[in-house]
Amino acid sequence: MNQLSADTRRDDHRLSNSTLRTPTPQVRVSSPCPLDALYRRESACLLAYFSRCVGHERAHDLVQDVFVRAATSPQLTDLRNPAGFLFRIARNLLVDEARRRKCRIRTVPLVENTDAPCCAKQEDRIEVEETTGRFEAALAQLPDKTAGIFRMNRFEKKSYRQIHQELGIALPTVDYHMMKALAHLRTVFADRA
């Protein structure tokens, strides 16, 4: 975009100094824009935009994602505003990123002896016991089938497919029970987040 405005200013300056006065077109209709030229022209602006929003490390990946989506878009060959198109993709990627972050569930290991390299302090031990009690109480509030499927997946480390085969229920049913259990646990532990 900066290159376009600099070219326009240079053209206007040449025309104002020349003896021929021909009107310059105010709106340029862009011809099909090759992706590599578009990348060279817009990647720095996109990188700065993403860096402000998500940090410099993640920004490079998102810039690449923008151009991957642009390359696979059928609209790429007849764009009037390629920079606007790229920034719309960038904004959509940020929205997707925020949704994924919002839906991500943080899990905390409840088994103290297997993960801790040293003994927990007394306060930590009390907190683990309270959390374990709340967790067991929350599971007890669920229907037996839902709690059983949750235990098979999270404690016995069985996949949805293994649970489906073992219990003889459909895969979507396993998914339904897991989502129901996770939603219930999320509401029970919402005040601790």
PDB file of C-alpha atoms in Angstrom:
ATOM      1  CA  MET A   1       0.000   0.000   0.000  1.00  0.00           C
ATOM      2  CA  ASN A   2       2.859   2.399   0.821  1.00  0.00           C
ATOM      3  CA  GLN A   3       4.519   1.483  -2.477  1.00  0.00           C
ATOM      4  CA  LEU A   4       1.302   2.320  -4.349  1.00  0.00           C
ATOM      5  CA  SER A   5       0.994   5.748  -2.723  1.00  0.00           C
ATOM      6  CA  ALA A   6       4.693   6.510  -3.337  1.00  0.00           C
ATOM      7  CA  ASP A   7       4.312   5.582  -7.032  1.00  0.00           C
ATOM      8  CA  THR A   8       1.222   7.765  -7.293  1.00  0.00           C
ATOM      9  CA  ARG A   9       3.040  10.750  -5.713  1.00  0.00           C
ATOM     10  CA  ARG A  10       5.989  10.306  -8.073  1.00  0.00           C
ATOM     11  CA  ASP A  11       3.644  10.163 -11.083  1.00  0.00           C
ATOM     12  CA  ASP A  12       1.770  13.264  -9.894  1.00  0.00           C
ATOM     13  CA  HIS A  13       5.062  15.156  -9.432  1.00  0.00           C
ATOM     14  CA  ARG A  14       6.271  14.259 -12.943  1.00  0.00           C
ATOM     15  CA  LEU A  15       2.958  15.294 -14.444  1.00  0.00           C
ATOM     16  CA  SER A  16       2.877  18.621 -12.634  1.00  0.00           C
ATOM     17  CA  ASN A  17       6.362  19.465 -13.899  1.00  0.00           C
ATOM     18  CA  SER A  18       5.669  18.443 -17.493  1.00  0.00           C
ATOM     19  CA  THR A  19       4.142  20.686 -20.094  1.00  0.00           C
ATOM     20  CA  LEU A  20       1.489  18.133 -21.007  1.00  0.00           C
ATOM     21  CA  ARG A  21      -1.411  18.165 -18.606  1.00  0.00           C
ATOM     22  CA  THR A  22      -3.275  14.898 -18.807  1.00  0.00           C
ATOM     23  CA  PRO A  23      -5.611  13.825 -16.039  1.00  0.00           C
ATOM     24  CA  THR A  24      -4.240  11.030 -13.875  1.00  0.00           C
ATOM     25  CA  PRO A  25      -6.626   8.242 -13.046  1.00  0.00           C
ATOM     26  CA  GLN A  26      -7.759   8.462  -9.444  1.00  0.00           C
ATOM     27  CA  VAL A  27      -8.703   4.811  -9.065  1.00  0.00           C
ATOM     28  CA  ARG A  28      -6.491   2.027 -10.286  1.00  0.00           C
ATOM     29  CA  VAL A  29      -8.168  -1.247 -11.066  1.00  0.00           C
ATOM     30  CA  SER A  30      -5.696  -3.896 -10.129  1.00  0.00           C
ATOM     31  CA  SER A  31      -4.936  -6.642 -12.509  1.00  0.00           C
ATOM     32  CA  PRO A  32      -4.630 -10.160 -11.186  1.00  0.00           C
ATOM     33  CA  CYS A  33      -1.975  -9.944  -8.483  1.00  0.00           C
ATOM     34  CA  PRO A  34       0.654 -12.692  -8.330  1.00  0.00           C
ATOM     35  CA  LEU A  35       0.924 -14.118  -4.854  1.00  0.00           C
ATOM     36  CA  ASP A  36       4.687 -13.660  -4.572  1.00  0.00           C
ATOM     37  CA  ALA A  37       4.464  -9.932  -5.369  1.00  0.00           C
ATOM     38  CA  LEU A  38       1.592  -9.616  -2.936  1.00  0.00           C
ATOM     39  CA  TYR A  39       3.659 -11.373  -0.276  1.00  0.00           C
ATOM     40  CA  ARG A  40       6.634  -9.054  -0.778  1.00  0.00           C
ATOM     41  CA  ARG A  41       4.403  -6.005  -0.634  1.00  0.00           C
ATOM     42  CA  GLU A  42       2.132  -6.904   2.311  1.00  0.00           C
ATOM     43  CA  SER A  43       3.918  -9.420   4.567  1.00  0.00           C
ATOM     44  CA  ALA A  44       5.709  -6.759   6.647  1.00  0.00           C
ATOM     45  CA  CYS A  45       2.435  -4.940   7.372  1.00  0.00           C
ATOM     46  CA  LEU A  46       0.727  -8.191   8.301  1.00  0.00           C
ATOM     47  CA  LEU A  47       3.647  -9.163  10.536  1.00  0.00           C
ATOM     48  CA  ALA A  48       3.431  -5.840  12.380  1.00  0.00           C
ATOM     49  CA  TYR A  49      -0.333  -6.220  12.753  1.00  0.00           C
ATOM     50  CA  PHE A  50      -0.085  -9.741  14.157  1.00  0.00           C
ATOM     51  CA  SER A  51       2.853  -8.820  16.402  1.00  0.00           C
ATOM     52  CA  ARG A  52       0.720  -6.182  18.109  1.00  0.00           C
ATOM     53  CA  CYS A  53      -2.124  -8.656  18.595  1.00  0.00           C
ATOM     54  CA  VAL A  54      -0.494 -11.980  19.491  1.00  0.00           C
ATOM     55  CA  GLY A  55       3.240 -11.389  19.901  1.00  0.00           C
ATOM     56  CA  HIS A  56       6.150 -11.664  17.499  1.00  0.00           C
ATOM     57  CA  GLU A  57       6.689 -15.435  17.700  1.00  0.00           C
ATOM     58  CA  ARG A  58       3.116 -16.387  16.818  1.00  0.00           C
ATOM     59  CA  ALA A  59       2.886 -13.577  14.246  1.00  0.00           C
ATOM     60  CA  HIS A  60       5.168 -15.313  11.723  1.00  0.00           C
ATOM     61  CA  ASP A  61       2.972 -18.423  11.701  1.00  0.00           C
ATOM     62  CA  LEU A  62      -0.169 -16.358  11.236  1.00  0.00           C
ATOM     63  CA  VAL A  63       1.332 -14.420   8.305  1.00  0.00           C
ATOM     64  CA  GLN A  64       2.049 -17.749   6.622  1.00  0.00           C
ATOM     65  CA  ASP A  65      -1.511 -18.891   7.367  1.00  0.00           C
ATOM     66  CA  VAL A  66      -2.878 -15.746   5.708  1.00  0.00           C
ATOM     67  CA  PHE A  67      -1.022 -16.463   2.488  1.00  0.00           C
ATOM     68  CA  VAL A  68      -1.943 -20.149   2.543  1.00  0.00           C
ATOM     69  CA  ARG A  69      -5.616 -19.189   2.764  1.00  0.00           C
ATOM     70  CA  ALA A  70      -5.157 -16.543   0.083  1.00  0.00           C
ATOM     71  CA  ALA A  71      -3.415 -19.000  -2.238  1.00  0.00           C
ATOM     72  CA  THR A  72      -6.295 -21.448  -1.973  1.00  0.00           C
ATOM     73  CA  SER A  73      -8.971 -18.789  -2.462  1.00  0.00           C
ATOM     74  CA  PRO A  74     -10.711 -18.627  -5.832  1.00  0.00           C
ATOM     75  CA  GLN A  75     -11.102 -14.856  -5.355  1.00  0.00           C
ATOM     76  CA  LEU A  76      -7.334 -14.256  -5.611  1.00  0.00           C
ATOM     77  CA  THR A  77      -7.343 -13.816  -9.392  1.00  0.00           C
ATOM     78  CA  ASP A  78      -9.833 -10.924  -9.521  1.00  0.00           C
ATOM     79  CA  LEU A  79      -9.232  -8.754  -6.459  1.00  0.00           C
ATOM     80  CA  ARG A  80      -9.724  -5.010  -6.521  1.00  0.00           C
ATOM     81  CA  ASN A  81      -8.129  -4.527  -3.101  1.00  0.00           C
ATOM     82  CA  PRO A  82      -5.612  -7.313  -2.411  1.00  0.00           C
ATOM     83  CA  ALA A  83      -4.368  -5.692   0.824  1.00  0.00           C
ATOM     84  CA  GLY A  84      -7.909  -5.447   2.175  1.00  0.00           C
ATOM     85  CA  PHE A  85      -8.500  -9.075   1.242  1.00  0.00           C
ATOM     86  CA  LEU A  86      -5.377 -10.160   3.148  1.00  0.00           C
ATOM     87  CA  PHE A  87      -6.274  -8.103   6.203  1.00  0.00           C
ATOM     88  CA  ARG A  88      -9.786  -9.598   6.210  1.00  0.00           C
ATOM     89  CA  ILE A  89      -8.194 -13.064   6.259  1.00  0.00           C
ATOM     90  CA  ALA A  90      -5.867 -11.868   9.050  1.00  0.00           C
ATOM     91  CA  ARG A  91      -8.762 -10.616  11.135  1.00  0.00           C
ATOM     92  CA  ASN A  92     -10.633 -13.891  10.632  1.00  0.00           C
ATOM     93  CA  LEU A  93      -7.549 -15.827  11.755  1.00  0.00           C
ATOM     94  CA  LEU A  94      -7.376 -13.746  14.936  1.00  0.00           C
ATOM     95  CA  VAL A  95     -11.056 -14.422  15.617  1.00  0.00           C
ATOM     96  CA  ASP A  96     -10.460 -18.157  15.105  1.00  0.00           C
ATOM     97  CA  GLU A  97      -7.433 -18.011  17.415  1.00  0.00           C
ATOM     98  CA  ALA A  98      -9.454 -16.254  20.138  1.00  0.00           C
ATOM     99  CA  ARG A  99     -12.250 -18.828  19.870  1.00  0.00           C
ATOM    100  CA  ARG A 100      -9.791 -21.708  20.171  1.00  0.00           C
ATOM    101  CA  ARG A 101      -8.160 -20.098  23.200  1.00  0.00           C
ATOM    102  CA  LYS A 102     -11.554 -19.531  24.839  1.00  0.00           C
ATOM    103  CA  CYS A 103     -12.663 -23.140  24.301  1.00  0.00           C
ATOM    104  CA  ARG A 104      -9.396 -24.697  25.434  1.00  0.00           C
ATOM    105  CA  ILE A 105      -9.808 -26.514  28.738  1.00  0.00           C
ATOM    106  CA  ARG A 106      -6.936 -26.381  31.160  1.00  0.00           C
ATOM    107  CA  THR A 107      -6.369 -29.669  32.939  1.00  0.00           C
ATOM    108  CA  VAL A 108      -4.521 -30.154  36.185  1.00  0.00           C
ATOM    109  CA  PRO A 109      -3.132 -33.527  37.201  1.00  0.00           C
ATOM    110  CA  LEU A 110      -4.832 -34.787  40.344  1.00  0.00           C
ATOM    111  CA  VAL A 111      -2.505 -37.668  41.142  1.00  0.00           C
ATOM    112  CA  GLU A 112       0.115 -36.132  43.370  1.00  0.00           C
ATOM    113  CA  ASN A 113       2.788 -38.843  43.549  1.00  0.00           C
ATOM    114  CA  THR A 114       3.222 -39.523  39.835  1.00  0.00           C
ATOM    115  CA  ASP A 115       3.847 -35.999  38.568  1.00  0.00           C
ATOM    116  CA  ALA A 116       5.477 -34.138  41.444  1.00  0.00           C
ATOM    117  CA  PRO A 117       9.253 -34.528  41.643  1.00  0.00           C
ATOM    118  CA  CYS A 118       9.173 -33.616  45.339  1.00  0.00           C
ATOM    119  CA  CYS A 119       6.645 -33.763  48.143  1.00  0.00           C
ATOM    120  CA  ALA A 120       4.022 -31.032  48.069  1.00  0.00           C
ATOM    121  CA  LYS A 121       3.800 -28.478  50.837  1.00  0.00           C
ATOM    122  CA  GLN A 122       1.023 -28.866  53.381  1.00  0.00           C
ATOM    123  CA  GLU A 123      -1.121 -26.157  51.753  1.00  0.00           C
ATOM    124  CA  ASP A 124      -0.750 -27.777  48.365  1.00  0.00           C
ATOM    125  CA  ARG A 125      -1.700 -31.168  49.777  1.00  0.00           C
ATOM    126  CA  ILE A 126      -4.836 -29.690  51.351  1.00  0.00           C
ATOM    127  CA  GLU A 127      -5.758 -27.960  48.098  1.00  0.00           C
ATOM    128  CA  VAL A 128      -5.270 -31.185  46.141  1.00  0.00           C
ATOM    129  CA  GLU A 129      -7.470 -33.073  48.609  1.00  0.00           C
ATOM    130  CA  GLU A 130     -10.188 -30.415  48.384  1.00  0.00           C
ATOM    131  CA  THR A 131     -10.010 -30.359  44.602  1.00  0.00           C
ATOM    132  CA  THR A 132     -10.125 -34.145  44.433  1.00  0.00           C
ATOM    133  CA  GLY A 133     -13.170 -34.123  46.745  1.00  0.00           C
ATOM    134  CA  ARG A 134     -14.935 -31.530  44.596  1.00  0.00           C
ATOM    135  CA  PHE A 135     -14.028 -33.492  41.490  1.00  0.00           C
ATOM    136  CA  GLU A 136     -15.392 -36.766  42.871  1.00  0.00           C
ATOM    137  CA  ALA A 137     -18.561 -34.992  44.055  1.00  0.00           C
ATOM    138  CA  ALA A 138     -19.017 -33.454  40.612  1.00  0.00           C
ATOM    139  CA  LEU A 139     -18.618 -36.859  38.952  1.00  0.00           C
ATOM    140  CA  ALA A 140     -21.121 -38.338  41.386  1.00  0.00           C
ATOM    141  CA  GLN A 141     -23.695 -35.773  40.197  1.00  0.00           C
ATOM    142  CA  LEU A 142     -23.435 -37.114  36.642  1.00  0.00           C
ATOM    143  CA  PRO A 143     -25.430 -40.096  35.369  1.00  0.00           C
ATOM    144  CA  ASP A 144     -23.535 -43.368  35.850  1.00  0.00           C
ATOM    145  CA  LYS A 145     -23.034 -43.922  32.130  1.00  0.00           C
ATOM    146  CA  THR A 146     -21.617 -40.425  31.571  1.00  0.00           C
ATOM    147  CA  ALA A 147     -19.295 -40.662  34.580  1.00  0.00           C
ATOM    148  CA  GLY A 148     -18.184 -44.148  33.504  1.00  0.00           C
ATOM    149  CA  ILE A 149     -17.338 -42.988  29.975  1.00  0.00           C
ATOM    150  CA  PHE A 150     -15.462 -40.004  31.382  1.00  0.00           C
ATOM    151  CA  ARG A 151     -13.434 -42.248  33.724  1.00  0.00           C
ATOM    152  CA  MET A 152     -12.629 -44.657  30.879  1.00  0.00           C
ATOM    153  CA  ASN A 153     -11.327 -41.818  28.729  1.00  0.00           C
ATOM    154  CA  ARG A 154      -9.488 -39.715  31.301  1.00  0.00           C
ATOM    155  CA  PHE A 155      -8.306 -42.273  33.864  1.00  0.00           C
ATOM    156  CA  GLU A 156      -7.974 -45.472  31.855  1.00  0.00           C
ATOM    157  CA  LYS A 157      -6.684 -43.490  28.819  1.00  0.00           C
ATOM    158  CA  LYS A 158      -9.035 -45.232  26.393  1.00  0.00           C
ATOM    159  CA  SER A 159      -9.821 -43.579  23.090  1.00  0.00           C
ATOM    160  CA  TYR A 160     -13.354 -42.791  21.997  1.00  0.00           C
ATOM    161  CA  ARG A 161     -13.135 -45.673  19.515  1.00  0.00           C
ATOM    162  CA  GLN A 162     -12.076 -48.127  22.242  1.00  0.00           C
ATOM    163  CA  ILE A 163     -14.947 -46.978  24.475  1.00  0.00           C
ATOM    164  CA  HIS A 164     -17.362 -47.278  21.541  1.00  0.00           C
ATOM    165  CA  GLN A 165     -16.230 -50.851  20.871  1.00  0.00           C
ATOM    166  CA  GLU A 166     -16.145 -51.894  24.526  1.00  0.00           C
ATOM    167  CA  LEU A 167     -19.594 -50.513  25.430  1.00  0.00           C
ATOM    168  CA  GLY A 168     -21.208 -51.170  22.045  1.00  0.00           C
ATOM    169  CA  ILE A 169     -22.436 -47.575  21.637  1.00  0.00           C
ATOM    170  CA  ALA A 170     -22.044 -45.174  18.715  1.00  0.00           C
ATOM    171  CA  LEU A 171     -19.053 -42.839  18.524  1.00  0.00           C
ATOM    172  CA  PRO A 172     -21.289 -39.746  18.592  1.00  0.00           C
ATOM    173  CA  THR A 173     -22.813 -41.072  21.818  1.00  0.00           C
ATOM    174  CA  VAL A 174     -19.356 -41.337  23.403  1.00  0.00           C
ATOM    175  CA  ASP A 175     -18.645 -37.779  22.259  1.00  0.00           C
ATOM    176  CA  TYR A 176     -21.977 -36.592  23.683  1.00  0.00           C
ATOM    177  CA  HIS A 177     -21.284 -38.098  27.113  1.00  0.00           C
ATOM    178  CA  MET A 178     -17.743 -36.667  27.190  1.00  0.00           C
ATOM    179  CA  MET A 179     -18.957 -33.188  26.263  1.00  0.00           C
ATOM    180  CA  LYS A 180     -21.706 -33.434  28.888  1.00  0.00           C
ATOM    181  CA  ALA A 181     -19.174 -34.447  31.572  1.00  0.00           C
ATOM    182  CA  LEU A 182     -16.690 -31.733  30.583  1.00  0.00           C
ATOM    183  CA  ALA A 183     -19.383 -29.050  30.534  1.00  0.00           C
ATOM    184  CA  HIS A 184     -20.552 -30.109  33.996  1.00  0.00           C
ATOM    185  CA  LEU A 185     -17.005 -30.071  35.379  1.00  0.00           C
ATOM    186  CA  ARG A 186     -16.388 -26.683  33.780  1.00  0.00           C
ATOM    187  CA  THR A 187     -19.396 -25.198  35.589  1.00  0.00           C
ATOM    188  CA  VAL A 188     -18.405 -26.797  38.897  1.00  0.00           C
ATOM    189  CA  PHE A 189     -14.854 -25.445  38.716  1.00  0.00           C
ATOM    190  CA  ALA A 190     -15.712 -22.114  37.018  1.00  0.00           C
ATOM    191  CA  ASP A 191     -15.163 -20.114  40.207  1.00  0.00           C
ATOM    192  CA  ARG A 192     -11.576 -21.421  40.488  1.00  0.00           C
ATOM    193  CA  ALA A 193     -10.372 -20.211  37.070  1.00  0.00           C
TER     194      ALA A 193
END
